[in-house]
Amino acid sequence: MPKIIGIVGSPRIDGNTTFLVKEALSAAGKKGIETELIKLAEYNINPCRACDTCLEGECPIEDDTPLLLEKLEAADGIIIGSPVYFGNVTGQTKIFMDRTRPLRIDFKLKDKVGGAIAVGGSRNGGQETTCSAIHNFLLIHEMIVVGDASPTAHYGGTGVGRGEKDCEEDEFGIETSRNLGKKVAELVAKIS
Ligand SMILES: Cc1cc2nc3c(=O)[nH]c(=O)nc-3n(C[C@H](O)[C@H](O)[C@H](O)COP(=O)(O)O)c2cc1C
């Protein structure tokens, strides 16, 4: 069975990003796809040191990253959700992205399907620029980038919420996240 993983880049374990990534995965699950939720805050992930060892062999940093890289490699679709911090992804999300470099040496994520979810406290707080940062990451891994399925059909899931549970009332954030999950699932099913 094809599998989609949803990655949450918030330091809040059960905040808005977790809620919306879960909505996306649940929509994907309704299309007959296996799903798994990964909260980066529950793992020990250290920043890349730019030693370039990964170009020749294994990354020398000892932490939880290898486990996460295995999960990325095994997945058919990858949804990355991040809160908007200063118009961009969180530091946690970016550190994780940088540590995926070993997978790019021989393009292990090539042709997997990917999408983005971003949650900001303000309506125009940088959801689109944050989705864009995630899209750039996916493109540089040679993945296939999708947005939310019609009728919303834009950049992915875009939520507005500041307090930890605000997005539970955010109809548009929920709809776009569900439509993203649907779109990733539909394409994964076509490709698999
Ligand atoms: C350091 C920091 C920077 C933030 N920067 C922005 C921002 O640029 N734009 C915005 O709309 N919200 C910003 N926020 C608000 C968060 O995006 C918002 O609280 C979001 O719901 C957090 O998601 P979470 O509940 O999944 O952690 C910022 C919050 C923090 C802590």
Short mmCIF file of C-alpha atoms and ligand atoms in Angstrom, two decimals:
data_model
loop_
_atom_site.label_atom_id
_atom_site.label_comp_id
_atom_site.label_asym_id
_atom_site.label_seq_id
_atom_site.Cartn_x
_atom_site.Cartn_y
_atom_site.Cartn_z
CA MET A 1 0.00 0.00 0.00
CA PRO A 2 1.40 3.46 -0.85
CA LYS A 3 2.38 5.60 2.12
CA ILE A 4 2.35 9.33 2.86
CA ILE A 5 4.19 10.82 5.80
CA GLY A 6 3.27 14.14 7.36
CA ILE A 7 6.04 16.08 9.07
CA VAL A 8 5.31 18.72 11.70
CA GLY A 9 8.00 21.39 12.14
CA SER A 10 6.50 23.14 15.17
CA PRO A 11 8.04 23.15 18.64
CA ARG A 12 4.42 22.78 19.87
CA ILE A 13 3.60 19.09 20.00
CA ASP A 14 -0.15 19.56 19.60
CA GLY A 15 -0.49 23.00 18.06
CA ASN A 16 -2.02 24.26 14.85
CA THR A 17 0.47 22.68 12.47
CA THR A 18 -0.05 19.23 14.01
CA PHE A 19 -3.81 19.71 13.72
CA LEU A 20 -3.69 20.70 10.03
CA VAL A 21 -1.14 18.04 9.03
CA LYS A 22 -3.41 15.47 10.71
CA GLU A 23 -6.35 16.81 8.66
CA ALA A 24 -4.30 16.36 5.47
CA LEU A 25 -3.28 12.81 6.43
CA SER A 26 -6.82 11.89 7.33
CA ALA A 27 -8.02 13.06 3.88
CA ALA A 28 -5.23 10.99 2.29
CA GLY A 29 -6.25 7.99 4.41
CA LYS A 30 -9.77 8.20 2.96
CA LYS A 31 -8.17 7.57 -0.47
CA GLY A 32 -6.79 4.24 0.75
CA ILE A 33 -3.28 5.45 1.53
CA GLU A 34 -1.30 4.46 4.64
CA THR A 35 -0.17 7.50 6.64
CA GLU A 36 2.25 8.35 9.43
CA LEU A 37 2.61 11.56 11.44
CA ILE A 38 6.09 12.67 12.48
CA LYS A 39 6.58 15.55 14.92
CA LEU A 40 10.13 16.87 14.66
CA ALA A 41 9.91 18.17 18.24
CA GLU A 42 9.93 14.56 19.45
CA TYR A 43 13.29 13.82 17.84
CA ASN A 44 16.85 14.89 18.50
CA ILE A 45 18.01 16.59 15.30
CA ASN A 46 21.24 18.60 15.26
CA PRO A 47 22.21 21.17 12.63
CA CYS A 48 24.36 20.29 9.61
CA ARG A 49 28.04 21.14 10.21
CA ALA A 50 28.94 21.43 6.52
CA CYS A 51 31.76 18.89 6.91
CA ASP A 52 30.75 17.46 3.50
CA THR A 53 31.37 13.92 4.76
CA CYS A 54 27.98 12.94 3.30
CA LEU A 55 29.36 13.55 -0.18
CA GLU A 56 31.69 10.59 0.28
CA GLY A 57 30.09 8.46 3.02
CA GLU A 58 27.88 8.60 6.10
CA CYS A 59 26.96 11.72 8.05
CA PRO A 60 29.05 11.63 11.26
CA ILE A 61 26.42 13.36 13.45
CA GLU A 62 24.91 10.90 15.93
CA ASP A 63 21.25 11.71 16.54
CA ASP A 64 17.77 10.66 15.35
CA THR A 65 18.17 11.93 11.77
CA PRO A 66 19.07 8.55 10.16
CA LEU A 67 15.77 7.10 11.42
CA LEU A 68 13.86 9.99 9.83
CA LEU A 69 15.79 9.70 6.56
CA GLU A 70 14.78 6.04 6.39
CA LYS A 71 11.14 7.04 6.79
CA LEU A 72 11.44 9.67 4.02
CA GLU A 73 13.04 7.16 1.69
CA ALA A 74 10.33 4.58 2.32
CA ALA A 75 7.44 7.02 1.72
CA ASP A 76 5.68 7.66 -1.59
CA GLY A 77 4.42 11.09 -0.56
CA ILE A 78 5.72 13.69 1.90
CA ILE A 79 3.74 16.56 3.40
CA ILE A 80 5.74 19.12 5.37
CA GLY A 81 3.91 21.49 7.71
CA SER A 82 5.53 24.43 9.45
CA PRO A 83 4.38 27.39 11.48
CA VAL A 84 5.34 30.72 9.89
CA TYR A 85 8.25 32.27 11.78
CA PHE A 86 9.25 35.65 10.37
CA GLY A 87 7.74 34.78 6.99
CA ASN A 88 9.58 31.50 6.72
CA VAL A 89 9.75 27.95 8.11
CA THR A 90 10.75 27.40 11.74
CA GLY A 91 14.38 26.78 12.63
CA GLN A 92 13.44 23.20 13.53
CA THR A 93 12.05 22.61 10.04
CA LYS A 94 15.09 24.15 8.37
CA ILE A 95 17.56 22.15 10.43
CA PHE A 96 15.70 19.00 9.43
CA MET A 97 15.68 20.02 5.76
CA ASP A 98 19.43 20.62 5.77
CA ARG A 99 20.10 17.23 7.33
CA THR A 100 18.31 15.48 4.43
CA ARG A 101 21.30 16.28 2.20
CA PRO A 102 22.57 12.64 2.24
CA LEU A 103 19.37 11.63 0.41
CA ARG A 104 20.15 14.09 -2.36
CA ILE A 105 23.56 12.63 -3.19
CA ASP A 106 21.90 10.03 -5.40
CA PHE A 107 18.41 11.62 -5.41
CA LYS A 108 16.60 9.06 -3.27
CA LEU A 109 13.48 11.27 -3.05
CA LYS A 110 13.22 11.72 -6.83
CA ASP A 111 9.64 11.53 -8.15
CA LYS A 112 8.04 11.24 -4.73
CA VAL A 113 5.04 13.56 -4.35
CA GLY A 114 5.30 16.47 -1.93
CA GLY A 115 3.25 19.32 -0.57
CA ALA A 116 3.30 22.08 2.03
CA ILE A 117 1.20 23.35 4.92
CA ALA A 118 1.94 26.66 6.64
CA VAL A 119 0.25 28.25 9.66
CA GLY A 120 0.71 31.88 10.68
CA GLY A 121 -0.81 33.98 13.42
CA SER A 122 -1.78 36.67 10.91
CA ARG A 123 -3.87 36.39 7.76
CA ASN A 124 -1.09 37.58 5.48
CA GLY A 125 1.66 36.56 7.85
CA GLY A 126 3.77 34.65 5.34
CA GLN A 127 1.86 31.42 4.70
CA GLU A 128 2.65 31.63 0.98
CA THR A 129 6.33 32.44 1.44
CA THR A 130 6.59 29.56 3.92
CA CYS A 131 4.89 27.16 1.48
CA SER A 132 7.34 28.44 -1.12
CA ALA A 133 10.34 27.64 1.09
CA ILE A 134 9.01 24.09 1.51
CA HIS A 135 8.32 23.80 -2.24
CA ASN A 136 11.90 24.87 -2.99
CA PHE A 137 13.18 22.14 -0.67
CA LEU A 138 11.01 19.53 -2.42
CA LEU A 139 12.09 20.71 -5.89
CA ILE A 140 15.77 20.55 -4.97
CA HIS A 141 15.20 16.90 -4.03
CA GLU A 142 13.69 16.42 -7.52
CA MET A 143 10.29 15.68 -6.07
CA ILE A 144 6.92 16.35 -7.70
CA VAL A 145 5.35 19.35 -5.99
CA VAL A 146 1.58 19.71 -5.67
CA GLY A 147 -0.74 22.23 -4.06
CA ASP A 148 -4.23 21.75 -2.66
CA ALA A 149 -6.75 20.04 -4.94
CA SER A 150 -9.62 22.03 -6.46
CA PRO A 151 -11.82 23.82 -5.74
CA THR A 152 -9.36 25.65 -3.45
CA ALA A 153 -6.26 24.88 -5.64
CA HIS A 154 -3.46 27.16 -4.50
CA TYR A 155 -0.20 26.61 -2.62
CA GLY A 156 -1.17 23.88 -0.15
CA GLY A 157 -2.68 24.09 3.33
CA THR A 158 -2.69 27.64 4.65
CA GLY A 159 -3.89 28.20 8.19
CA VAL A 160 -4.44 31.26 10.34
CA GLY A 161 -4.08 30.79 14.08
CA ARG A 162 -1.92 32.06 16.92
CA GLY A 163 -3.17 30.28 20.05
CA GLU A 164 -2.43 26.56 20.18
CA LYS A 165 -5.92 25.38 19.17
CA ASP A 166 -7.00 28.30 16.94
CA CYS A 167 -6.90 26.35 13.68
CA GLU A 168 -9.64 24.03 14.93
CA GLU A 169 -11.95 26.97 14.04
CA ASP A 170 -10.12 27.87 10.83
CA GLU A 171 -12.39 26.56 8.08
CA PHE A 172 -10.19 27.65 5.19
CA GLY A 173 -7.05 26.21 6.79
CA ILE A 174 -8.85 22.91 7.33
CA GLU A 175 -10.27 22.82 3.79
CA THR A 176 -6.96 23.62 2.07
CA SER A 177 -5.10 21.08 4.24
CA ARG A 178 -7.63 18.37 3.46
CA ASN A 179 -7.44 19.24 -0.23
CA LEU A 180 -3.65 19.03 -0.10
CA GLY A 181 -3.84 15.57 1.47
CA LYS A 182 -6.33 14.55 -1.21
CA LYS A 183 -4.11 15.83 -4.04
CA VAL A 184 -0.94 14.16 -2.75
CA ALA A 185 -2.87 10.89 -2.27
CA GLU A 186 -4.44 11.01 -5.74
CA LEU A 187 -1.08 11.53 -7.43
CA VAL A 188 0.69 8.92 -5.30
CA ALA A 189 -2.04 6.42 -6.28
CA LYS A 190 -1.60 7.28 -9.98
CA ILE A 191 2.18 6.92 -9.86
CA SER A 192 2.41 3.81 -7.66
C1 LIG B 1 9.29 33.31 16.76
C2 LIG B 1 7.93 33.41 16.13
C3 LIG B 1 7.80 34.07 14.93
C4 LIG B 1 6.55 34.18 14.32
N1 LIG B 1 6.46 34.82 13.13
C5 LIG B 1 5.25 34.91 12.51
C6 LIG B 1 5.13 35.53 11.23
O1 LIG B 1 6.08 36.00 10.62
N2 LIG B 1 3.90 35.59 10.67
C7 LIG B 1 2.78 35.08 11.29
O2 LIG B 1 1.68 35.16 10.73
N3 LIG B 1 2.87 34.47 12.49
C8 LIG B 1 4.07 34.36 13.11
N4 LIG B 1 4.17 33.70 14.32
C9 LIG B 1 2.97 33.05 14.90
C10 LIG B 1 2.92 31.54 14.60
O3 LIG B 1 3.10 31.27 13.24
C11 LIG B 1 1.57 30.97 15.05
O4 LIG B 1 1.45 31.09 16.46
C12 LIG B 1 1.31 29.54 14.63
O5 LIG B 1 0.00 29.17 14.96
C13 LIG B 1 2.21 28.56 15.32
O6 LIG B 1 1.88 27.27 14.89
P1 LIG B 1 1.84 26.03 15.91
O7 LIG B 1 0.64 26.20 16.77
O8 LIG B 1 1.77 24.83 15.04
O9 LIG B 1 3.12 26.09 16.65
C14 LIG B 1 5.41 33.61 14.95
C15 LIG B 1 5.55 32.94 16.18
C16 LIG B 1 6.79 32.83 16.77
C17 LIG B 1 6.93 32.07 18.06
#
